[in-house]
PDB file of N, CA and C in Angstrom:
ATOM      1  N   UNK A   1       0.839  -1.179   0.000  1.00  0.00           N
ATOM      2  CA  UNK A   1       0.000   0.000   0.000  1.00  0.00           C
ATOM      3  C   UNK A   1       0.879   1.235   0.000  1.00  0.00           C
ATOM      4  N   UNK A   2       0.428   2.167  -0.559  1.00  0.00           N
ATOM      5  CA  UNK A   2       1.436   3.520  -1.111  1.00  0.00           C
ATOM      6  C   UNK A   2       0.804   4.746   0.818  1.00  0.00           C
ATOM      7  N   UNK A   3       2.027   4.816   0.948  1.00  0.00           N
ATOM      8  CA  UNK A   3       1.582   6.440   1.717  1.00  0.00           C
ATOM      9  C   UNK A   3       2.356   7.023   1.557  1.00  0.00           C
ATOM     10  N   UNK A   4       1.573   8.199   0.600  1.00  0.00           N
ATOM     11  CA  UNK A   4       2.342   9.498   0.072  1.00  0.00           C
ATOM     12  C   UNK A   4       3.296  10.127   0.701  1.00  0.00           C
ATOM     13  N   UNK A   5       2.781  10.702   2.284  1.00  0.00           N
ATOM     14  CA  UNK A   5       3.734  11.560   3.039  1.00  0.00           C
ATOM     15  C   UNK A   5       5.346   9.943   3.497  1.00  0.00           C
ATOM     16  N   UNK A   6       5.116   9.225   3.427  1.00  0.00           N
ATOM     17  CA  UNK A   6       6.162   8.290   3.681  1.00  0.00           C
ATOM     18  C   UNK A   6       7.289   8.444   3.436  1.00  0.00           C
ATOM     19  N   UNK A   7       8.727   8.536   3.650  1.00  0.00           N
ATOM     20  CA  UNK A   7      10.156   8.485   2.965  1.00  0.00           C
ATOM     21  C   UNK A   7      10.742   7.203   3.583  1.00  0.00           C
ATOM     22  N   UNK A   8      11.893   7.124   2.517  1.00  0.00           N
ATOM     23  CA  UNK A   8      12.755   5.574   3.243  1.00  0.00           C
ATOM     24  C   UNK A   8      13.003   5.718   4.621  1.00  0.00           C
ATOM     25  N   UNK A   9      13.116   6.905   5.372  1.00  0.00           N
ATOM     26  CA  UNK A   9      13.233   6.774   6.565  1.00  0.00           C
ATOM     27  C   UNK A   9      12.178   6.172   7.433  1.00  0.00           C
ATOM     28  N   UNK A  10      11.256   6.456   6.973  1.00  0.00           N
ATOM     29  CA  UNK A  10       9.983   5.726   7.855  1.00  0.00           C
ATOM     30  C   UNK A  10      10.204   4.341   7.708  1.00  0.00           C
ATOM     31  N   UNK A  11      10.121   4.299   6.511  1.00  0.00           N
ATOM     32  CA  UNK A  11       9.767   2.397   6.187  1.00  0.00           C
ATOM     33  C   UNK A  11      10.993   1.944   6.386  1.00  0.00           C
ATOM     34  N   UNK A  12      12.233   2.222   6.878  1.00  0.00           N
ATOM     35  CA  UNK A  12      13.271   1.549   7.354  1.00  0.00           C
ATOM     36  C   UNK A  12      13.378   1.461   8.628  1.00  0.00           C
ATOM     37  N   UNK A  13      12.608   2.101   9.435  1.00  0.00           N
ATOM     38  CA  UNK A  13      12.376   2.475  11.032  1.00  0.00           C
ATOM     39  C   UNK A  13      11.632   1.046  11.077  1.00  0.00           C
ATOM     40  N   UNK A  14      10.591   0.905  10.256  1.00  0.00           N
ATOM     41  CA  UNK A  14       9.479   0.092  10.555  1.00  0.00           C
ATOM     42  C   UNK A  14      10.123  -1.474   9.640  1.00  0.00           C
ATOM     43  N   UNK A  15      10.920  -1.730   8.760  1.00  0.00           N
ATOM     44  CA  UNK A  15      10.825  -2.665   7.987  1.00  0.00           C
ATOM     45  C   UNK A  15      12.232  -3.432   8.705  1.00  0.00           C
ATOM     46  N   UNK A  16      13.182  -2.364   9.075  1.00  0.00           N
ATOM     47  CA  UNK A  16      14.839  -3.086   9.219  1.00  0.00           C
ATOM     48  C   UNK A  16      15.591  -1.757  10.242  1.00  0.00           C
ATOM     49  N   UNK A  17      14.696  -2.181  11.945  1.00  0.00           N
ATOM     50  CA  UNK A  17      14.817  -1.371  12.847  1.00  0.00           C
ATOM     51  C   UNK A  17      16.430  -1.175  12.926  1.00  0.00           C
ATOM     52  N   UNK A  18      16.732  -2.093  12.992  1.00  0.00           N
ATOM     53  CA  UNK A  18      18.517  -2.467  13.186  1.00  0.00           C
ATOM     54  C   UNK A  18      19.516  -0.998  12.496  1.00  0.00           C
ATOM     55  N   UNK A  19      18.805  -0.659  11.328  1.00  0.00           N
ATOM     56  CA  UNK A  19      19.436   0.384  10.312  1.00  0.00           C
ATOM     57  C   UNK A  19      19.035   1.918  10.352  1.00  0.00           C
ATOM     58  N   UNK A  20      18.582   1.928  11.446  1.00  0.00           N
ATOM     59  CA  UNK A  20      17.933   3.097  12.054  1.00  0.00           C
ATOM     60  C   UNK A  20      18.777   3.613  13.295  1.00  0.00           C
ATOM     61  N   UNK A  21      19.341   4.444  13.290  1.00  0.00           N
ATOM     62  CA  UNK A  21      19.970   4.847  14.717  1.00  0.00           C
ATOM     63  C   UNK A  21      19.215   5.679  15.165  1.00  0.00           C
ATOM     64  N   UNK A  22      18.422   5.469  16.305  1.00  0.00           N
ATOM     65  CA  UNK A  22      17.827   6.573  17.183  1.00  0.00           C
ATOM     66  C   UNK A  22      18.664   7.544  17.561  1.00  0.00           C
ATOM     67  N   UNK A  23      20.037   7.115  18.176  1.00  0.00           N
ATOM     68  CA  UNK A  23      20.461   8.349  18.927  1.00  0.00           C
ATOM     69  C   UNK A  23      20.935   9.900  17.509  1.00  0.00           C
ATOM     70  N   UNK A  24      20.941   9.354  16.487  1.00  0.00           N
ATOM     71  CA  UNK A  24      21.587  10.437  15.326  1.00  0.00           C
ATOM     72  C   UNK A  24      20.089  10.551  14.476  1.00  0.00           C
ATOM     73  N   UNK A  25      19.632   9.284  15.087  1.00  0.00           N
ATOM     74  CA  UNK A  25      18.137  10.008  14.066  1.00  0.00           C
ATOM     75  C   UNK A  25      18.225   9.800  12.621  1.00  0.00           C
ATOM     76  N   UNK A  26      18.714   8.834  12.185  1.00  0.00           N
ATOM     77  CA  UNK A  26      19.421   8.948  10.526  1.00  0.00           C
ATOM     78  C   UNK A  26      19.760   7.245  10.502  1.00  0.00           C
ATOM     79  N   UNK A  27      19.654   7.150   8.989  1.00  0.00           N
ATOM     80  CA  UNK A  27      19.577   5.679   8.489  1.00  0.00           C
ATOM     81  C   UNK A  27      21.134   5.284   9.025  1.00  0.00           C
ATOM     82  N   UNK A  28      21.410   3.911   9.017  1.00  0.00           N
ATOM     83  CA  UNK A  28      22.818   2.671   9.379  1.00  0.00           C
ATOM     84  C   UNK A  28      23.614   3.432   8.445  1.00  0.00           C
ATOM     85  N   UNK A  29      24.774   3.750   8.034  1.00  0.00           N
ATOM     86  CA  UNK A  29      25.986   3.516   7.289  1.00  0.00           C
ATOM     87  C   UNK A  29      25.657   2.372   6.268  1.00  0.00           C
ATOM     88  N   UNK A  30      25.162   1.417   6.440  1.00  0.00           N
ATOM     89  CA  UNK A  30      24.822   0.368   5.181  1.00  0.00           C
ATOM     90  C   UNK A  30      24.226   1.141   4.646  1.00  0.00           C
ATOM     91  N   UNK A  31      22.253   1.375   4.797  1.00  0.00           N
ATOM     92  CA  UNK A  31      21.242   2.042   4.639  1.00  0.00           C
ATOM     93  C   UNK A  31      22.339   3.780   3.429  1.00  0.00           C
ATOM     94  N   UNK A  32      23.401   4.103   4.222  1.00  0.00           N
ATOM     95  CA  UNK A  32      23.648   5.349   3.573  1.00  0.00           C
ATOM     96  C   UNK A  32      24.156   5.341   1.940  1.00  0.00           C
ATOM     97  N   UNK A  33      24.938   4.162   1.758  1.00  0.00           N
ATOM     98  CA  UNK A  33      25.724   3.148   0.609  1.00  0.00           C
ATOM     99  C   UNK A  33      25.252   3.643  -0.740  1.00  0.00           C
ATOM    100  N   UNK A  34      25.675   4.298  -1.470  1.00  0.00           N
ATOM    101  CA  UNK A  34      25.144   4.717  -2.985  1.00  0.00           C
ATOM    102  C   UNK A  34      24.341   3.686  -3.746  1.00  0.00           C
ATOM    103  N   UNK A  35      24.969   2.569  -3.754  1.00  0.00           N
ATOM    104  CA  UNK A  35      24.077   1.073  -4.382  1.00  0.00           C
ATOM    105  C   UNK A  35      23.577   0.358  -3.204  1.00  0.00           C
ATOM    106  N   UNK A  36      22.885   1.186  -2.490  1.00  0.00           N
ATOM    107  CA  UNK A  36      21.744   0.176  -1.643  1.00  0.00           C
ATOM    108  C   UNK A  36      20.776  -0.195  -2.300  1.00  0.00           C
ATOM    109  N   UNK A  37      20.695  -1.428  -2.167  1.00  0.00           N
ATOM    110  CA  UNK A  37      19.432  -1.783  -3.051  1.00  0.00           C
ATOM    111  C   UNK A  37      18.140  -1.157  -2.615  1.00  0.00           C
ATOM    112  N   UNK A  38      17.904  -1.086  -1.360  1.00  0.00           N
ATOM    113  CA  UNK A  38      16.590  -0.701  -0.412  1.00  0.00           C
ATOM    114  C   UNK A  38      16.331   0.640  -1.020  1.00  0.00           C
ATOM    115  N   UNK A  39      17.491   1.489  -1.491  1.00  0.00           N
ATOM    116  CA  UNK A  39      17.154   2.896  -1.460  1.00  0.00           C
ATOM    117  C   UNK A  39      16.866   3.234  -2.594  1.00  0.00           C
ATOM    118  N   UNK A  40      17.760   2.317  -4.022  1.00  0.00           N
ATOM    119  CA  UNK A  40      17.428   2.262  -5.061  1.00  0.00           C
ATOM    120  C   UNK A  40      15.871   2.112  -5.852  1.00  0.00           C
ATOM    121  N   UNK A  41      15.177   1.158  -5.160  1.00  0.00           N
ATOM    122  CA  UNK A  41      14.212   0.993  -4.990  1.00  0.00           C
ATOM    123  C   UNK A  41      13.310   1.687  -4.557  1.00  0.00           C
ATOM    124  N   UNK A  42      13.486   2.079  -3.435  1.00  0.00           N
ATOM    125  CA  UNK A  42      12.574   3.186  -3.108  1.00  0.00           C
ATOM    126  C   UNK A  42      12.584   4.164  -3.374  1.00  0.00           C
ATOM    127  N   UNK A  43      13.726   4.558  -4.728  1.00  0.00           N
ATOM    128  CA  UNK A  43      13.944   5.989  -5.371  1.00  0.00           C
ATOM    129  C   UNK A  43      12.927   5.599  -6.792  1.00  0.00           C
ATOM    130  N   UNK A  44      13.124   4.240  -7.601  1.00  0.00           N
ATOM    131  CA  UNK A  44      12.367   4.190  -8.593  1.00  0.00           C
ATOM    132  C   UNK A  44      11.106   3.621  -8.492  1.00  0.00           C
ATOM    133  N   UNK A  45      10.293   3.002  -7.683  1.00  0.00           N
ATOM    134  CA  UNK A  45       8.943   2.611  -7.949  1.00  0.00           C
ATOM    135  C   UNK A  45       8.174   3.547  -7.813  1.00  0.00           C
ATOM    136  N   UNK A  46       7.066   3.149  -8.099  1.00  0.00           N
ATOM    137  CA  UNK A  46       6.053   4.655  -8.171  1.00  0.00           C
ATOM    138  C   UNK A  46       5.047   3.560  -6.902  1.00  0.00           C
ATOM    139  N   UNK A  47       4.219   5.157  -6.092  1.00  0.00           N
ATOM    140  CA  UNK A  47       3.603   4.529  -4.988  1.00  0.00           C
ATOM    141  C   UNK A  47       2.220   4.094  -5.696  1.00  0.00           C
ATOM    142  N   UNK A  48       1.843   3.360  -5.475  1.00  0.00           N
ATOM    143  CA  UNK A  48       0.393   2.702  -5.748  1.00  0.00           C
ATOM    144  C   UNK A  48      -0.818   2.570  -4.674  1.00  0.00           C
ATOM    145  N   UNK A  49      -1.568   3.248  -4.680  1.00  0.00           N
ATOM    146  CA  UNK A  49      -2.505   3.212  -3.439  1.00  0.00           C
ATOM    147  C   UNK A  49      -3.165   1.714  -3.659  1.00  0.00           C
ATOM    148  N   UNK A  50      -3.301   0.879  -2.394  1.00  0.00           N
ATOM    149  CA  UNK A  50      -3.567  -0.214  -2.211  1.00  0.00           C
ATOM    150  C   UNK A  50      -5.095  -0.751  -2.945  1.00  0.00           C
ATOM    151  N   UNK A  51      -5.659   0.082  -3.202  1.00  0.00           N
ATOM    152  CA  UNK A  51      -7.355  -0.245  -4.117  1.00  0.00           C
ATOM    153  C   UNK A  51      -6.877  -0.416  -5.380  1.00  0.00           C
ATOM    154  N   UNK A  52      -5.769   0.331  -5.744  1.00  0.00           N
ATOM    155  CA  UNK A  52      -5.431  -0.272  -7.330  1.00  0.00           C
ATOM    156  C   UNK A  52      -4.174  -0.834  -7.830  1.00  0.00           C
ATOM    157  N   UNK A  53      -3.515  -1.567  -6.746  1.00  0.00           N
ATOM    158  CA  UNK A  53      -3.106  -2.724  -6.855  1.00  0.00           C
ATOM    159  C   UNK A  53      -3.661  -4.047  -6.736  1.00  0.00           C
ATOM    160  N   UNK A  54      -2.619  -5.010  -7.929  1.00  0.00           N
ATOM    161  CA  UNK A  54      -3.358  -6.166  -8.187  1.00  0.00           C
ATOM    162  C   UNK A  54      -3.541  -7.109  -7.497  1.00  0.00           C
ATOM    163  N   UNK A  55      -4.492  -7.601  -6.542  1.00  0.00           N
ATOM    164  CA  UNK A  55      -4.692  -8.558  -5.650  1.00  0.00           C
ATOM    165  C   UNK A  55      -3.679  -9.733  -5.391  1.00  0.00           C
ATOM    166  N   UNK A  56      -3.181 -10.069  -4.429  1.00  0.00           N
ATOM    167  CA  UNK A  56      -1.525 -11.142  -4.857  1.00  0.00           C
ATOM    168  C   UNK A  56      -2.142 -12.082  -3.944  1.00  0.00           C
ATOM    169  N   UNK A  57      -3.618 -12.333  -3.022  1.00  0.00           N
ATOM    170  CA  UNK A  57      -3.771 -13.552  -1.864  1.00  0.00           C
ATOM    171  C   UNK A  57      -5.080 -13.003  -2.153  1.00  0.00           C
ATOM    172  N   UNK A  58      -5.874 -14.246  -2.448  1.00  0.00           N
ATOM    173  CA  UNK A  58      -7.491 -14.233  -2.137  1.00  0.00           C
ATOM    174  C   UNK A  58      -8.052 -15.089  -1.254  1.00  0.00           C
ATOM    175  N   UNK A  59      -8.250 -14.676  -0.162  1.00  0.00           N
ATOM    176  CA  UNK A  59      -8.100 -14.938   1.365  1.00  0.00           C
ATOM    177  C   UNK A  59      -9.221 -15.967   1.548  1.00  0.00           C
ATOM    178  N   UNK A  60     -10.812 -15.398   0.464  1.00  0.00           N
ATOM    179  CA  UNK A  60     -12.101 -16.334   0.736  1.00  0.00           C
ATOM    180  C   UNK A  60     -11.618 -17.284   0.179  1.00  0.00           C
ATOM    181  N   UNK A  61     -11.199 -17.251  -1.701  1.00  0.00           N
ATOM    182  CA  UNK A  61     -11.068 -18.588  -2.296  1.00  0.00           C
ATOM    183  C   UNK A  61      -9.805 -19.511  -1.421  1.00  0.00           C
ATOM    184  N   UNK A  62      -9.521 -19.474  -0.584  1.00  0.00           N
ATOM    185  CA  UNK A  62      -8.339 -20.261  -0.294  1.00  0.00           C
ATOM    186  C   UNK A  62      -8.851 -21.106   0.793  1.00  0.00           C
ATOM    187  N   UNK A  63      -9.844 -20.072   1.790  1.00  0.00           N
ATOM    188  CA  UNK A  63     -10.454 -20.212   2.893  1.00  0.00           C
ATOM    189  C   UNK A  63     -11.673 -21.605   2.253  1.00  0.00           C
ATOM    190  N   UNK A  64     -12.200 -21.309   0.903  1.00  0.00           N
ATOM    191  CA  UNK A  64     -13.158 -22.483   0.748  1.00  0.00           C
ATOM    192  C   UNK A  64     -12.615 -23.334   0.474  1.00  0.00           C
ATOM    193  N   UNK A  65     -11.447 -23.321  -0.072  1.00  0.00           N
ATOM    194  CA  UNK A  65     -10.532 -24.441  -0.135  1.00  0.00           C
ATOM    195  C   UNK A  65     -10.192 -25.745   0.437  1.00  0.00           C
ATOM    196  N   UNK A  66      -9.987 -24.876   1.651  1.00  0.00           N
ATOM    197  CA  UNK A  66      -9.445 -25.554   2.986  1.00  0.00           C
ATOM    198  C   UNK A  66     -10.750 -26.212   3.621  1.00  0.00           C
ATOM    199  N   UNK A  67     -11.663 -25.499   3.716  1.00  0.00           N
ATOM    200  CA  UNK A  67     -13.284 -25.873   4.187  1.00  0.00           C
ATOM    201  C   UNK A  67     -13.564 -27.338   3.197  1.00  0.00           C
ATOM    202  N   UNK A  68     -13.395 -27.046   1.942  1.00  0.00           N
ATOM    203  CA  UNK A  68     -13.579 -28.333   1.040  1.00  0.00           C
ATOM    204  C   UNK A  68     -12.763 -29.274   0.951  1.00  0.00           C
ATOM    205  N   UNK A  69     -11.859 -29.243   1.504  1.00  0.00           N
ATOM    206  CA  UNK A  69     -10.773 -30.182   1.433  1.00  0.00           C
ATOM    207  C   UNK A  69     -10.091 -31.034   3.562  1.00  0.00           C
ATOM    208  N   UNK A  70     -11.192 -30.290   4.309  1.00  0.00           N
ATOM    209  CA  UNK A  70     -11.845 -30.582   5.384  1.00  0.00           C
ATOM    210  C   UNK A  70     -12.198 -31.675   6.370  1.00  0.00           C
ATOM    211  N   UNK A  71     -11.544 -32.850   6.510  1.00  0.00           N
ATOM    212  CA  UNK A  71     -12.132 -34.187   6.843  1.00  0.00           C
ATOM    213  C   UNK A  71     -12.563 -34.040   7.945  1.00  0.00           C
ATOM    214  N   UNK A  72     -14.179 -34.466   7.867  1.00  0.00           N
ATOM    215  CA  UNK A  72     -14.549 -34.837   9.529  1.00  0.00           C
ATOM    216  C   UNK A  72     -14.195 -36.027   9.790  1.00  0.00           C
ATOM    217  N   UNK A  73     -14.162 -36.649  11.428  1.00  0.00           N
ATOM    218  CA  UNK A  73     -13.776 -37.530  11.987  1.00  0.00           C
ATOM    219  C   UNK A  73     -14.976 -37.636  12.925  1.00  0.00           C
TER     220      UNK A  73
END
């Protein structure tokens, strides 16, 4: 799910606490790395608000699944 006001700093606080230094307030020395992949990434995708992205788990069909495939004892 896309949130606009978001920067890599947030979602690295929240995704890969470890790379976050509280006391400086500022991403790991890895996190800083010109070819970070994490940052690379989060410089080229575009944000997508979660209603119009493409569904990747359909939670009911899986759920009847399991219901149909079910053995009582």
């Amino acid at each position: 799910a896309a949130n606009p006001k978001c920067c890599i700093e947030d979602f690295i606080r929240w995704h890969s606490p470890k790379d976050w230094d509280d006391e400086k307030q500022c991403l790991s020395e890895r996190m800083k790395l010109p070819d970070n992949t994490w940052v690379k990434c989060w410089n080229e995708v575009r944000a997508v608000p979660v209603i119009n992205q493409a569904r990747l788990f359909n939670e009911s069909k899986v759920a009847e699944e399991v219901e149909d495939n079910l053995v009582v004892f």
